[in-house]
Every structure is written in structure tokens, then in C-alpha cells.
Amino acid sequence: MSAATSTPILDIHPSAHPASAEERARRMTNPGFGRVFTDHMVLIPYKEGAGWGRGELKAYGPIEMDPASSVLHYGQAIFEGFKAYHQKDGSVASFRPEANARRFQTSARRLAMPELPEELFLDSARALIRQDRAWVPSAVGESLYLRPLMIATDALLGVRPSSEYLYLLIASPSGSYFPQGVKPVTVWISEDYVRAAPGGTGFAKCAGNYAASLVAQRQAKGEGCDQVVWLDAIHRKYVEEMGGMNIFFVYREKGETVVVTPELTGTLLPGVTRDSLLQLAKDQGWRAEERKISTDEWEAALQEGRMTEVFACGTAAVITPVGRVKSRKGDWLVNGGETGPVAAKLREVLLNLQHGLIPDTHGWMTRIL
Ligand SMILES: *Cc1c(COP(=O)(O)O)cnc(C)c1O
């Protein structure tokens, strides 16, 4: 029997069968991304009228659901992704988790779901990380990936916002996204599919956005590419994102380094990494711009040698350089297909910051343990 203890927020029921130290060590060796899960998870139910109920931290495992559950039919589902990092001094800290808590609320509003209070979001993360602290990897570039999600659980086929929901939090030790070192990707500019349209759900981190993107991702693979680049839905010419990441372009103008990322129009997902890199670029003394950038400008700037690098960014892979761009119209190399110095520098600074190896001048780290 495991002892049950309570906090004001969550009932803690530790797993009766946590992985042994050897089993854990085995599963944490080259864990990849999102394949290995820790011993525990958090669940918090919501009921219209009653609000958020008493949550529970318990052994990781399957959840039971009615087959009529609204999420399975109409896709009322949102999620988040952030990480906990081992610090030089042995503590564990997370990078800007309150930004994820707020974005989770923004996503919930768009999907007509209840907002999880920021404190509950952060407390659930603290409780799970504390319980599964042995699963936080210690190497730089490795981390514990936290995946909060919320689903509609009404067992009713009528189309309307559910009156009951379930918030869940799971955690996954994640290795370096690129164990063999950062390797630039080849991208396919999608002219057949769009990810998000004005008035739609592009700015929300909802499951449906991903479901709708898979066929374009498959097409990109068919064209020999690793990732898809999304264009705006109206003109089909302004770059929005790359796969599930934000995108940056680096220019060399009159001896100055200029870092450009598409402006937030409502159809882009406002990435925490994107926002952080804009600041870190300025810290390097570079100019940082948010504006529209068309595929024509992209091609011309590459050909004229004004654009020196392209890279994508997000929590999972941090920074992914783009080495080659393909579309129906042609095929261009970026920086000779190699990782450029700006992407490499930003990646190094961000990772060092996240692991507490350099001073946290922007107050972005939240100590967990
Ligand atoms: C999550 C996500 C990103 C990156 O956001 P981060 O907060 O930096 O992890 C970018 N684009 C899409 C579509 C996403 O879902």
C-alpha cells in the first residue's frame, strides 16, 4: 500500500510500482523525444458549476473514457509543452513556465474550454517534478519535458462545449533532439495546404491544428524534405511557421546582423522560444525584427547573399537550422547547407541559460526544487 498524503491542491498517491533505479537508467539512456514517460501523472477534473475539483497525482497509466466523450468526436483538446532542467548547483528549474500557463488559458478560451488557473498549472508541474525528480536528466541539452493537456469529457454526441473536462500532466525525459549534433534540415514550402486561416485556431495550441497538418508533413517527406513550411492562407506568399515551430531569417545588412521572424498575425502560434530568441538576439547586439516576409523575398535575399541563415525554434528541438529549401518553383541552399554562426550562438546561449550556466538576466528561470 502506498501512503496517501494531501496538499491543499493535489492528493498525492505515489505509485506502488515505480521503475527500479536500473530500469529507469536503462529507459533514460538515449530516450529520444516523447517515447519514455515517468512513474507518475497528474489529473484534475472540471465540472461546470463546481469548477476545478480536487486533483490527484498518481501512477502513470491508461485513463478510462466513455466512447461518447466529446473530445473523441469533436476534438476539443489543447496542450502545452515546456521543460525542467537540471541546474549546475544540483537544483531543478523550469524555463518561463508561467508563459505556458497563460498560453494554455488563451488556447482554452479559443476552444470554449475552462481556463486552468495559473497557480494550479504551476503547482501541478511542481508536484510532478518533485515526485519524479529522479527522471530529470543531468546533461546539458537534456531535460524533463512536461506535457499538460486538457480534454472534453462529456459523454454526449450533441455539438456544444462540453460541461466536463479533464486536465492531465505527464512528463517525459528527453535527450538531445540531435544526438549526432545539430544537423540542418531540408524544408518543403507547402502551396497545397494551409495550417491556419484568419479567425481560425492558429494561435491556439490545439490538437486539431496538428491533425490538419499531418498530410502536408507527409507530402513534404514525399518530396524528400524533413519539414513543411506554412504560408499565409490568403495570399499564399507570406511565411508563417515551419512544422510545429516558429521560423527565423538572418540577414547581413551593411555589416549588421539582422534577425527577422514573421510577425504574430493571429494565425501563428506565439512561441515562448520565439519570444526569448528575439530578446537574446538584441542582447547579442543584433537587430531583431518582427514583420512579414514573402517567399519571393526569401529567394531573392538568398540569391543576393543578403540572407545568411534560416532556422526554426521551439521548446522540443530548441533551434533547428534549415540547410535547403524546396518548392514547386525550385530548390535553394542556405549557408551552403551548414549550420550558421547566429543559430549556433543563440542555441548555445539559450541552453546555457536554461541549465543555469550563465546569469539569468531576464528572470526567466523558475526554481522548482
Ligand atoms: C508549440 C508550437 C511552437 C513553439 O512554441 P514554443 O513555446 O517555443 O515551444 C511553434 N509553432 C507551433 C505550431 C506550436 O504548436
mmCIF file of C-alpha atoms and ligand atoms in Angstrom:
data_model
loop_
_atom_site.group_PDB
_atom_site.id
_atom_site.type_symbol
_atom_site.label_atom_id
_atom_site.label_comp_id
_atom_site.label_asym_id
_atom_site.label_seq_id
_atom_site.Cartn_x
_atom_site.Cartn_y
_atom_site.Cartn_z
ATOM 1 C CA MET A 1 0.000 0.000 0.000
ATOM 2 C CA SER A 2 1.250 3.452 -0.804
ATOM 3 C CA ALA A 3 0.690 6.166 1.728
ATOM 4 C CA ALA A 4 -1.748 8.862 0.685
ATOM 5 C CA THR A 5 -0.848 12.390 1.667
ATOM 6 C CA SER A 6 -2.608 15.607 0.809
ATOM 7 C CA THR A 7 -1.641 19.106 -0.147
ATOM 8 C CA PRO A 8 -4.260 21.837 -0.483
ATOM 9 C CA ILE A 9 -4.096 21.307 -4.244
ATOM 10 C CA LEU A 10 -3.461 17.671 -5.068
ATOM 11 C CA ASP A 11 -3.886 14.333 -3.357
ATOM 12 C CA ILE A 12 -0.568 12.552 -3.704
ATOM 13 C CA HIS A 13 -0.769 8.790 -4.261
ATOM 14 C CA PRO A 14 2.737 7.561 -5.123
ATOM 15 C CA SER A 15 2.975 4.594 -7.466
ATOM 16 C CA ALA A 16 3.184 1.210 -5.769
ATOM 17 C CA HIS A 17 5.417 0.049 -8.644
ATOM 18 C CA PRO A 18 7.848 2.804 -9.650
ATOM 19 C CA ALA A 19 10.646 1.810 -12.038
ATOM 20 C CA SER A 20 13.726 0.453 -10.265
ATOM 21 C CA ALA A 21 16.900 2.558 -10.467
ATOM 22 C CA GLU A 22 18.324 0.164 -13.091
ATOM 23 C CA GLU A 23 15.130 0.185 -15.155
ATOM 24 C CA ARG A 24 14.999 3.969 -15.004
ATOM 25 C CA ALA A 25 18.657 4.284 -16.010
ATOM 26 C CA ARG A 26 18.036 1.938 -18.939
ATOM 27 C CA ARG A 27 14.990 3.899 -20.129
ATOM 28 C CA MET A 28 16.781 7.228 -19.733
ATOM 29 C CA THR A 29 19.656 6.159 -21.982
ATOM 30 C CA ASN A 30 19.077 7.826 -25.371
ATOM 31 C CA PRO A 31 15.419 8.460 -24.554
ATOM 32 C CA GLY A 32 14.813 10.374 -27.784
ATOM 33 C CA PHE A 33 11.770 12.614 -27.617
ATOM 34 C CA GLY A 34 8.361 11.763 -26.154
ATOM 35 C CA ARG A 35 8.805 7.986 -26.028
ATOM 36 C CA VAL A 36 9.624 7.414 -22.345
ATOM 37 C CA PHE A 37 7.321 8.522 -19.522
ATOM 38 C CA THR A 38 7.934 8.934 -15.811
ATOM 39 C CA ASP A 39 6.294 6.997 -12.961
ATOM 40 C CA HIS A 40 3.508 9.480 -12.263
ATOM 41 C CA MET A 41 0.909 11.795 -13.784
ATOM 42 C CA VAL A 42 -1.493 14.468 -12.562
ATOM 43 C CA LEU A 43 -5.247 14.588 -13.202
ATOM 44 C CA ILE A 44 -7.611 17.444 -12.273
ATOM 45 C CA PRO A 45 -11.305 17.246 -13.181
ATOM 46 C CA TYR A 46 -13.546 20.200 -14.043
ATOM 47 C CA LYS A 47 -17.328 20.381 -13.821
ATOM 48 C CA GLU A 48 -19.442 23.299 -14.946
ATOM 49 C CA GLY A 49 -20.941 24.938 -11.867
ATOM 50 C CA ALA A 50 -18.496 23.279 -9.448
ATOM 51 C CA GLY A 51 -15.281 24.431 -11.166
ATOM 52 C CA TRP A 52 -11.938 22.667 -10.786
ATOM 53 C CA GLY A 53 -12.184 19.688 -8.456
ATOM 54 C CA ARG A 54 -9.648 18.018 -6.243
ATOM 55 C CA GLY A 55 -6.692 16.842 -8.277
ATOM 56 C CA GLU A 56 -4.664 13.709 -7.922
ATOM 57 C CA LEU A 57 -1.061 12.736 -8.562
ATOM 58 C CA LYS A 58 -0.869 9.002 -9.145
ATOM 59 C CA ALA A 59 0.879 6.208 -11.037
ATOM 60 C CA TYR A 60 1.237 6.867 -14.781
ATOM 61 C CA GLY A 61 -1.130 4.693 -16.757
ATOM 62 C CA PRO A 62 -4.152 4.411 -19.058
ATOM 63 C CA ILE A 63 -7.235 6.522 -18.344
ATOM 64 C CA GLU A 64 -10.742 5.216 -18.792
ATOM 65 C CA MET A 65 -13.099 7.129 -21.068
ATOM 66 C CA ASP A 66 -16.642 6.824 -22.316
ATOM 67 C CA PRO A 67 -16.577 6.235 -26.106
ATOM 68 C CA ALA A 68 -19.096 9.073 -26.448
ATOM 69 C CA SER A 69 -16.613 11.520 -24.852
ATOM 70 C CA SER A 70 -16.818 14.768 -26.736
ATOM 71 C CA VAL A 71 -13.049 15.033 -27.311
ATOM 72 C CA LEU A 72 -13.043 11.807 -29.329
ATOM 73 C CA HIS A 73 -15.638 13.172 -31.760
ATOM 74 C CA TYR A 74 -15.229 16.926 -31.970
ATOM 75 C CA GLY A 75 -11.637 17.424 -30.918
ATOM 76 C CA GLN A 76 -11.992 19.822 -28.004
ATOM 77 C CA ALA A 77 -8.394 19.337 -26.867
ATOM 78 C CA ILE A 78 -5.475 21.648 -26.064
ATOM 79 C CA PHE A 79 -1.945 21.064 -24.833
ATOM 80 C CA GLU A 80 1.295 22.733 -23.789
ATOM 81 C CA GLY A 81 4.973 21.824 -23.750
ATOM 82 C CA PHE A 82 7.768 23.111 -21.505
ATOM 83 C CA LYS A 83 10.823 21.694 -19.796
ATOM 84 C CA ALA A 84 12.520 21.272 -16.423
ATOM 85 C CA TYR A 85 16.311 21.462 -16.466
ATOM 86 C CA HIS A 86 18.987 20.179 -14.142
ATOM 87 C CA GLN A 87 20.982 23.166 -12.821
ATOM 88 C CA LYS A 88 24.696 23.429 -12.230
ATOM 89 C CA ASP A 89 24.095 23.694 -8.441
ATOM 90 C CA GLY A 90 22.045 20.474 -8.392
ATOM 91 C CA SER A 91 18.638 22.150 -8.252
ATOM 92 C CA VAL A 92 15.913 21.818 -10.889
ATOM 93 C CA ALA A 93 14.406 24.821 -12.679
ATOM 94 C CA SER A 94 11.923 25.445 -15.445
ATOM 95 C CA PHE A 95 12.096 27.997 -18.266
ATOM 96 C CA ARG A 96 9.263 30.592 -18.305
ATOM 97 C CA PRO A 97 6.523 28.108 -17.242
ATOM 98 C CA GLU A 98 4.138 30.965 -16.438
ATOM 99 C CA ALA A 99 4.194 31.886 -20.150
ATOM 100 C CA ASN A 100 2.970 28.368 -20.914
ATOM 101 C CA ALA A 101 0.325 28.640 -18.180
ATOM 102 C CA ARG A 102 -1.011 31.832 -19.763
ATOM 103 C CA ARG A 103 -0.924 30.413 -23.291
ATOM 104 C CA PHE A 104 -2.845 27.362 -22.009
ATOM 105 C CA GLN A 105 -5.538 29.801 -20.860
ATOM 106 C CA THR A 106 -5.541 31.573 -24.236
ATOM 107 C CA SER A 107 -5.899 28.237 -26.025
ATOM 108 C CA ALA A 108 -8.714 27.215 -23.642
ATOM 109 C CA ARG A 109 -10.689 30.404 -24.379
ATOM 110 C CA ARG A 110 -10.440 29.820 -28.143
ATOM 111 C CA LEU A 111 -11.708 26.255 -27.787
ATOM 112 C CA ALA A 112 -14.547 27.310 -25.419
ATOM 113 C CA MET A 113 -12.895 25.411 -22.562
ATOM 114 C CA PRO A 114 -12.447 26.494 -18.919
ATOM 115 C CA GLU A 115 -9.221 28.279 -18.012
ATOM 116 C CA LEU A 116 -6.943 26.452 -15.603
ATOM 117 C CA PRO A 117 -5.709 28.979 -13.002
ATOM 118 C CA GLU A 118 -2.018 29.787 -13.483
ATOM 119 C CA GLU A 119 -1.204 28.665 -9.924
ATOM 120 C CA LEU A 120 -2.833 25.270 -10.476
ATOM 121 C CA PHE A 121 -0.855 24.809 -13.698
ATOM 122 C CA LEU A 122 2.418 25.652 -11.930
ATOM 123 C CA ASP A 123 1.585 23.670 -8.774
ATOM 124 C CA SER A 124 0.761 20.569 -10.799
ATOM 125 C CA ALA A 125 4.131 20.853 -12.540
ATOM 126 C CA ARG A 126 5.970 21.369 -9.249
ATOM 127 C CA ALA A 127 4.247 18.343 -7.709
ATOM 128 C CA LEU A 128 5.032 16.055 -10.646
ATOM 129 C CA ILE A 129 8.655 17.196 -10.987
ATOM 130 C CA ARG A 130 9.186 16.795 -7.233
ATOM 131 C CA GLN A 131 7.710 13.286 -7.295
ATOM 132 C CA ASP A 132 9.647 12.225 -10.411
ATOM 133 C CA ARG A 133 12.817 14.235 -9.804
ATOM 134 C CA ALA A 134 14.975 11.147 -10.461
ATOM 135 C CA TRP A 135 13.752 11.340 -14.073
ATOM 136 C CA VAL A 136 15.269 14.786 -14.705
ATOM 137 C CA PRO A 137 18.357 14.144 -16.863
ATOM 138 C CA SER A 138 21.518 15.985 -15.879
ATOM 139 C CA ALA A 139 23.400 16.561 -19.170
ATOM 140 C CA VAL A 140 23.235 19.927 -20.940
ATOM 141 C CA GLY A 141 20.746 19.621 -23.799
ATOM 142 C CA GLU A 142 18.735 17.008 -21.916
ATOM 143 C CA SER A 143 15.663 17.797 -19.839
ATOM 144 C CA LEU A 144 12.357 16.609 -18.470
ATOM 145 C CA TYR A 145 9.644 17.570 -20.970
ATOM 146 C CA LEU A 146 6.314 18.447 -19.350
ATOM 147 C CA ARG A 147 3.152 17.893 -21.365
ATOM 148 C CA PRO A 148 -0.038 19.423 -19.902
ATOM 149 C CA LEU A 149 -3.272 18.774 -21.795
ATOM 150 C CA MET A 150 -6.995 19.308 -21.389
ATOM 151 C CA ILE A 151 -9.785 17.270 -22.973
ATOM 152 C CA ALA A 152 -13.589 17.480 -23.110
ATOM 153 C CA THR A 153 -15.143 14.502 -21.319
ATOM 154 C CA ASP A 154 -18.941 14.963 -21.647
ATOM 155 C CA ALA A 155 -20.427 11.670 -22.888
ATOM 156 C CA LEU A 156 -22.877 13.319 -25.259
ATOM 157 C CA LEU A 157 -22.959 13.499 -29.048
ATOM 158 C CA GLY A 158 -24.624 16.918 -29.273
ATOM 159 C CA VAL A 159 -22.279 19.540 -30.696
ATOM 160 C CA ARG A 160 -21.670 22.129 -27.979
ATOM 161 C CA PRO A 161 -18.935 22.952 -25.499
ATOM 162 C CA SER A 162 -18.564 20.115 -23.021
ATOM 163 C CA SER A 163 -19.613 20.739 -19.407
ATOM 164 C CA GLU A 164 -16.906 18.439 -18.025
ATOM 165 C CA TYR A 165 -13.193 18.408 -18.699
ATOM 166 C CA LEU A 166 -10.063 16.672 -17.570
ATOM 167 C CA TYR A 167 -6.680 18.358 -17.148
ATOM 168 C CA LEU A 168 -3.732 15.977 -17.320
ATOM 169 C CA LEU A 169 0.001 16.410 -16.892
ATOM 170 C CA ILE A 170 2.561 13.827 -17.982
ATOM 171 C CA ALA A 171 6.345 14.057 -18.127
ATOM 172 C CA SER A 172 8.937 12.581 -20.446
ATOM 173 C CA PRO A 173 12.726 12.620 -20.070
ATOM 174 C CA SER A 174 14.040 13.958 -23.324
ATOM 175 C CA GLY A 175 17.514 13.586 -24.726
ATOM 176 C CA SER A 176 19.212 15.919 -27.081
ATOM 177 C CA TYR A 177 16.920 16.250 -30.090
ATOM 178 C CA PHE A 178 20.024 15.812 -32.231
ATOM 179 C CA PRO A 179 22.232 13.201 -30.543
ATOM 180 C CA GLN A 180 24.639 13.295 -33.506
ATOM 181 C CA GLY A 181 24.900 17.074 -33.279
ATOM 182 C CA VAL A 182 22.683 19.699 -34.860
ATOM 183 C CA LYS A 183 22.061 18.782 -38.486
ATOM 184 C CA PRO A 184 20.371 21.257 -40.838
ATOM 185 C CA VAL A 185 17.026 20.151 -42.286
ATOM 186 C CA THR A 186 15.547 20.419 -45.768
ATOM 187 C CA VAL A 187 12.131 22.085 -45.898
ATOM 188 C CA TRP A 188 9.223 21.948 -48.335
ATOM 189 C CA ILE A 189 7.182 25.120 -48.904
ATOM 190 C CA SER A 190 3.579 23.923 -48.906
ATOM 191 C CA GLU A 191 1.413 25.515 -51.598
ATOM 192 C CA ASP A 192 -1.349 22.906 -51.393
ATOM 193 C CA TYR A 193 -2.219 23.092 -47.706
ATOM 194 C CA VAL A 194 -2.541 25.816 -45.088
ATOM 195 C CA ARG A 195 -2.111 25.361 -41.336
ATOM 196 C CA ALA A 196 -4.253 28.231 -40.128
ATOM 197 C CA ALA A 197 -6.565 30.910 -41.503
ATOM 198 C CA PRO A 198 -7.650 34.288 -40.091
ATOM 199 C CA GLY A 199 -10.358 33.759 -37.493
ATOM 200 C CA GLY A 200 -9.283 30.144 -37.019
ATOM 201 C CA THR A 201 -7.249 28.455 -34.297
ATOM 202 C CA GLY A 202 -3.670 29.147 -35.466
ATOM 203 C CA PHE A 203 -2.677 30.987 -32.284
ATOM 204 C CA ALA A 204 -4.059 28.233 -30.018
ATOM 205 C CA LYS A 205 -2.117 25.102 -29.161
ATOM 206 C CA CYS A 206 -4.944 22.727 -30.019
ATOM 207 C CA ALA A 207 -4.837 19.120 -31.148
ATOM 208 C CA GLY A 208 -6.810 19.826 -34.327
ATOM 209 C CA ASN A 209 -4.088 22.078 -35.754
ATOM 210 C CA TYR A 210 -1.743 19.123 -35.677
ATOM 211 C CA ALA A 211 -4.267 16.663 -37.130
ATOM 212 C CA ALA A 212 -4.759 19.030 -40.075
ATOM 213 C CA SER A 213 -1.002 19.386 -40.632
ATOM 214 C CA LEU A 214 -0.083 15.712 -40.998
ATOM 215 C CA VAL A 215 -0.965 15.307 -44.666
ATOM 216 C CA ALA A 216 1.261 18.276 -45.583
ATOM 217 C CA GLN A 217 4.055 16.828 -43.467
ATOM 218 C CA ARG A 218 3.647 13.558 -45.362
ATOM 219 C CA GLN A 219 3.778 15.398 -48.682
ATOM 220 C CA ALA A 220 6.984 17.143 -47.600
ATOM 221 C CA LYS A 221 8.509 13.739 -46.764
ATOM 222 C CA GLY A 222 7.450 12.535 -50.212
ATOM 223 C CA GLU A 223 9.385 15.427 -51.716
ATOM 224 C CA GLY A 224 12.485 14.315 -49.843
ATOM 225 C CA CYS A 225 12.123 17.015 -47.166
ATOM 226 C CA ASP A 226 12.187 16.836 -43.370
ATOM 227 C CA GLN A 227 9.677 19.556 -42.577
ATOM 228 C CA VAL A 228 6.924 21.647 -44.097
ATOM 229 C CA VAL A 229 6.922 25.471 -44.285
ATOM 230 C CA TRP A 230 3.484 27.063 -43.910
ATOM 231 C CA LEU A 231 2.370 30.111 -45.869
ATOM 232 C CA ASP A 232 -0.470 32.505 -45.040
ATOM 233 C CA ALA A 233 -3.933 31.348 -46.098
ATOM 234 C CA ILE A 234 -4.970 34.494 -48.022
ATOM 235 C CA HIS A 235 -2.047 35.469 -50.275
ATOM 236 C CA ARG A 236 -0.209 32.163 -50.053
ATOM 237 C CA LYS A 237 3.057 34.021 -50.051
ATOM 238 C CA TYR A 238 3.962 35.152 -46.529
ATOM 239 C CA VAL A 239 5.918 32.649 -44.444
ATOM 240 C CA GLU A 240 4.262 31.731 -41.143
ATOM 241 C CA GLU A 241 5.876 28.722 -39.472
ATOM 242 C CA MET A 242 7.877 25.552 -40.047
ATOM 243 C CA GLY A 243 6.131 22.363 -38.922
ATOM 244 C CA GLY A 244 5.294 22.903 -35.249
ATOM 245 C CA MET A 245 7.996 25.522 -34.807
ATOM 246 C CA ASN A 246 8.469 29.244 -35.405
ATOM 247 C CA ILE A 247 10.940 30.384 -38.051
ATOM 248 C CA PHE A 248 13.757 32.964 -38.174
ATOM 249 C CA PHE A 249 15.702 34.525 -41.046
ATOM 250 C CA VAL A 250 19.147 36.069 -40.610
ATOM 251 C CA TYR A 251 20.313 38.950 -42.800
ATOM 252 C CA ARG A 252 23.677 40.614 -43.114
ATOM 253 C CA GLU A 253 22.983 44.283 -43.907
ATOM 254 C CA LYS A 254 25.751 46.906 -44.094
ATOM 255 C CA GLY A 255 27.886 44.941 -41.694
ATOM 256 C CA GLU A 256 24.994 44.479 -39.254
ATOM 257 C CA THR A 257 23.344 41.183 -38.274
ATOM 258 C CA VAL A 258 19.551 41.384 -38.525
ATOM 259 C CA VAL A 259 17.323 38.615 -37.182
ATOM 260 C CA VAL A 260 13.800 38.565 -38.647
ATOM 261 C CA THR A 261 10.788 36.463 -37.666
ATOM 262 C CA PRO A 262 7.231 36.620 -39.074
ATOM 263 C CA GLU A 263 5.007 38.961 -37.069
ATOM 264 C CA LEU A 264 2.190 37.490 -34.960
ATOM 265 C CA THR A 265 -0.973 37.874 -37.011
ATOM 266 C CA GLY A 266 -3.331 35.572 -35.123
ATOM 267 C CA THR A 267 -2.589 32.644 -37.404
ATOM 268 C CA LEU A 268 0.862 31.980 -35.929
ATOM 269 C CA LEU A 269 1.477 30.189 -32.672
ATOM 270 C CA PRO A 270 3.243 32.677 -30.351
ATOM 271 C CA GLY A 271 6.203 30.539 -29.284
ATOM 272 C CA VAL A 272 7.962 31.114 -25.979
ATOM 273 C CA THR A 273 11.248 30.221 -27.694
ATOM 274 C CA ARG A 274 10.499 32.736 -30.480
ATOM 275 C CA ASP A 275 9.883 35.481 -27.931
ATOM 276 C CA SER A 276 13.022 34.555 -25.980
ATOM 277 C CA LEU A 277 15.258 34.489 -29.073
ATOM 278 C CA LEU A 278 14.102 37.981 -30.117
ATOM 279 C CA GLN A 279 15.416 39.207 -26.755
ATOM 280 C CA LEU A 280 18.606 37.115 -26.818
ATOM 281 C CA ALA A 281 19.385 38.413 -30.337
ATOM 282 C CA LYS A 282 19.138 42.001 -29.043
ATOM 283 C CA ASP A 283 21.390 41.032 -26.115
ATOM 284 C CA GLN A 284 23.991 39.998 -28.717
ATOM 285 C CA GLY A 285 23.836 43.475 -30.221
ATOM 286 C CA TRP A 286 21.912 42.280 -33.263
ATOM 287 C CA ARG A 287 18.810 43.941 -34.674
ATOM 288 C CA ALA A 288 15.625 41.913 -34.187
ATOM 289 C CA GLU A 289 12.532 42.489 -36.339
ATOM 290 C CA GLU A 290 9.014 41.085 -36.463
ATOM 291 C CA ARG A 291 7.478 41.616 -39.874
ATOM 292 C CA LYS A 292 6.030 39.892 -42.915
ATOM 293 C CA ILE A 293 8.438 38.017 -45.149
ATOM 294 C CA SER A 294 7.371 36.583 -48.507
ATOM 295 C CA THR A 295 8.737 33.572 -50.349
ATOM 296 C CA ASP A 296 9.862 35.975 -53.120
ATOM 297 C CA GLU A 297 11.893 37.983 -50.617
ATOM 298 C CA TRP A 298 13.287 34.755 -49.159
ATOM 299 C CA GLU A 299 14.511 33.568 -52.565
ATOM 300 C CA ALA A 300 15.866 36.967 -53.673
ATOM 301 C CA ALA A 301 17.707 37.606 -50.400
ATOM 302 C CA LEU A 302 19.339 34.165 -50.597
ATOM 303 C CA GLN A 303 20.406 34.684 -54.207
ATOM 304 C CA GLU A 304 21.795 38.134 -53.475
ATOM 305 C CA GLY A 305 23.695 36.741 -50.496
ATOM 306 C CA ARG A 306 21.925 39.099 -48.068
ATOM 307 C CA MET A 307 20.244 36.253 -46.205
ATOM 308 C CA THR A 308 22.870 34.195 -44.429
ATOM 309 C CA GLU A 309 20.849 31.773 -42.288
ATOM 310 C CA VAL A 310 17.400 30.330 -41.669
ATOM 311 C CA PHE A 311 16.410 28.370 -38.583
ATOM 312 C CA ALA A 312 13.320 27.183 -36.730
ATOM 313 C CA CYS A 313 12.770 27.195 -32.979
ATOM 314 C CA GLY A 314 10.595 25.601 -30.341
ATOM 315 C CA THR A 315 10.784 24.043 -26.897
ATOM 316 C CA ALA A 316 11.260 20.465 -28.093
ATOM 317 C CA ALA A 317 14.187 20.876 -30.530
ATOM 318 C CA VAL A 318 15.368 24.340 -29.334
ATOM 319 C CA ILE A 319 16.915 25.517 -32.640
ATOM 320 C CA THR A 320 16.845 23.637 -35.934
ATOM 321 C CA PRO A 321 18.889 25.129 -38.802
ATOM 322 C CA VAL A 322 17.467 24.996 -42.329
ATOM 323 C CA GLY A 323 20.066 23.952 -44.913
ATOM 324 C CA ARG A 324 17.932 23.654 -48.003
ATOM 325 C CA VAL A 325 14.564 24.973 -49.222
ATOM 326 C CA LYS A 326 12.425 23.234 -51.835
ATOM 327 C CA SER A 327 9.162 24.170 -53.542
ATOM 328 C CA ARG A 328 7.449 23.613 -56.889
ATOM 329 C CA LYS A 329 9.446 26.604 -58.160
ATOM 330 C CA GLY A 330 12.900 25.487 -57.218
ATOM 331 C CA ASP A 331 15.491 24.439 -54.769
ATOM 332 C CA TRP A 332 17.855 26.741 -52.820
ATOM 333 C CA LEU A 333 20.706 26.139 -50.430
ATOM 334 C CA VAL A 334 21.021 28.189 -47.241
ATOM 335 C CA ASN A 335 24.520 28.901 -45.929
ATOM 336 C CA GLY A 336 25.902 26.091 -48.081
ATOM 337 C CA GLY A 337 23.651 23.632 -46.243
ATOM 338 C CA GLU A 338 25.538 24.190 -43.000
ATOM 339 C CA THR A 339 24.588 25.451 -39.528
ATOM 340 C CA GLY A 340 25.388 29.161 -39.338
ATOM 341 C CA PRO A 341 27.059 31.111 -36.515
ATOM 342 C CA VAL A 342 23.905 33.001 -35.464
ATOM 343 C CA ALA A 343 21.836 29.827 -34.986
ATOM 344 C CA ALA A 344 24.755 28.163 -33.190
ATOM 345 C CA LYS A 345 25.292 31.146 -30.867
ATOM 346 C CA LEU A 346 21.612 31.534 -29.960
ATOM 347 C CA ARG A 347 21.326 27.820 -29.295
ATOM 348 C CA GLU A 348 24.371 27.876 -27.015
ATOM 349 C CA VAL A 349 23.177 30.926 -25.076
ATOM 350 C CA LEU A 350 19.658 29.539 -24.637
ATOM 351 C CA LEU A 351 20.862 26.104 -23.456
ATOM 352 C CA ASN A 352 23.405 27.658 -21.079
ATOM 353 C CA LEU A 353 20.703 29.899 -19.646
ATOM 354 C CA GLN A 354 18.280 27.012 -19.213
ATOM 355 C CA HIS A 355 20.868 24.939 -17.348
ATOM 356 C CA GLY A 356 21.915 27.829 -15.094
ATOM 357 C CA LEU A 357 25.432 28.075 -16.594
ATOM 358 C CA ILE A 358 25.131 31.821 -17.289
ATOM 359 C CA PRO A 359 23.326 34.573 -15.340
ATOM 360 C CA ASP A 360 19.544 34.687 -15.770
ATOM 361 C CA THR A 361 19.394 38.423 -16.564
ATOM 362 C CA HIS A 362 15.753 38.345 -17.725
ATOM 363 C CA GLY A 363 14.367 36.402 -14.741
ATOM 364 C CA TRP A 364 13.185 33.579 -16.970
ATOM 365 C CA MET A 365 14.107 30.639 -14.735
ATOM 366 C CA THR A 366 11.679 29.377 -12.105
ATOM 367 C CA ARG A 367 13.265 27.231 -9.449
ATOM 368 C CA ILE A 368 11.256 24.062 -8.819
ATOM 369 C CA LEU A 369 13.427 22.067 -6.429
HETATM 370 C C1 LIG B 1 4.361 24.830 -29.677
HETATM 371 C C2 LIG B 1 4.492 25.417 -31.031
HETATM 372 C C3 LIG B 1 5.538 26.297 -31.376
HETATM 373 C C4 LIG B 1 6.700 26.608 -30.466
HETATM 374 O O1 LIG B 1 6.326 27.169 -29.259
HETATM 375 P P1 LIG B 1 7.358 27.154 -28.020
HETATM 376 O O2 LIG B 1 6.601 27.840 -26.940
HETATM 377 O O3 LIG B 1 8.562 27.883 -28.445
HETATM 378 O O4 LIG B 1 7.635 25.718 -27.736
HETATM 379 C C5 LIG B 1 5.531 26.850 -32.646
HETATM 380 N N1 LIG B 1 4.570 26.557 -33.533
HETATM 381 C C6 LIG B 1 3.564 25.706 -33.257
HETATM 382 C C7 LIG B 1 2.535 25.421 -34.286
HETATM 383 C C8 LIG B 1 3.486 25.109 -31.995
HETATM 384 O O5 LIG B 1 2.489 24.263 -31.715
#
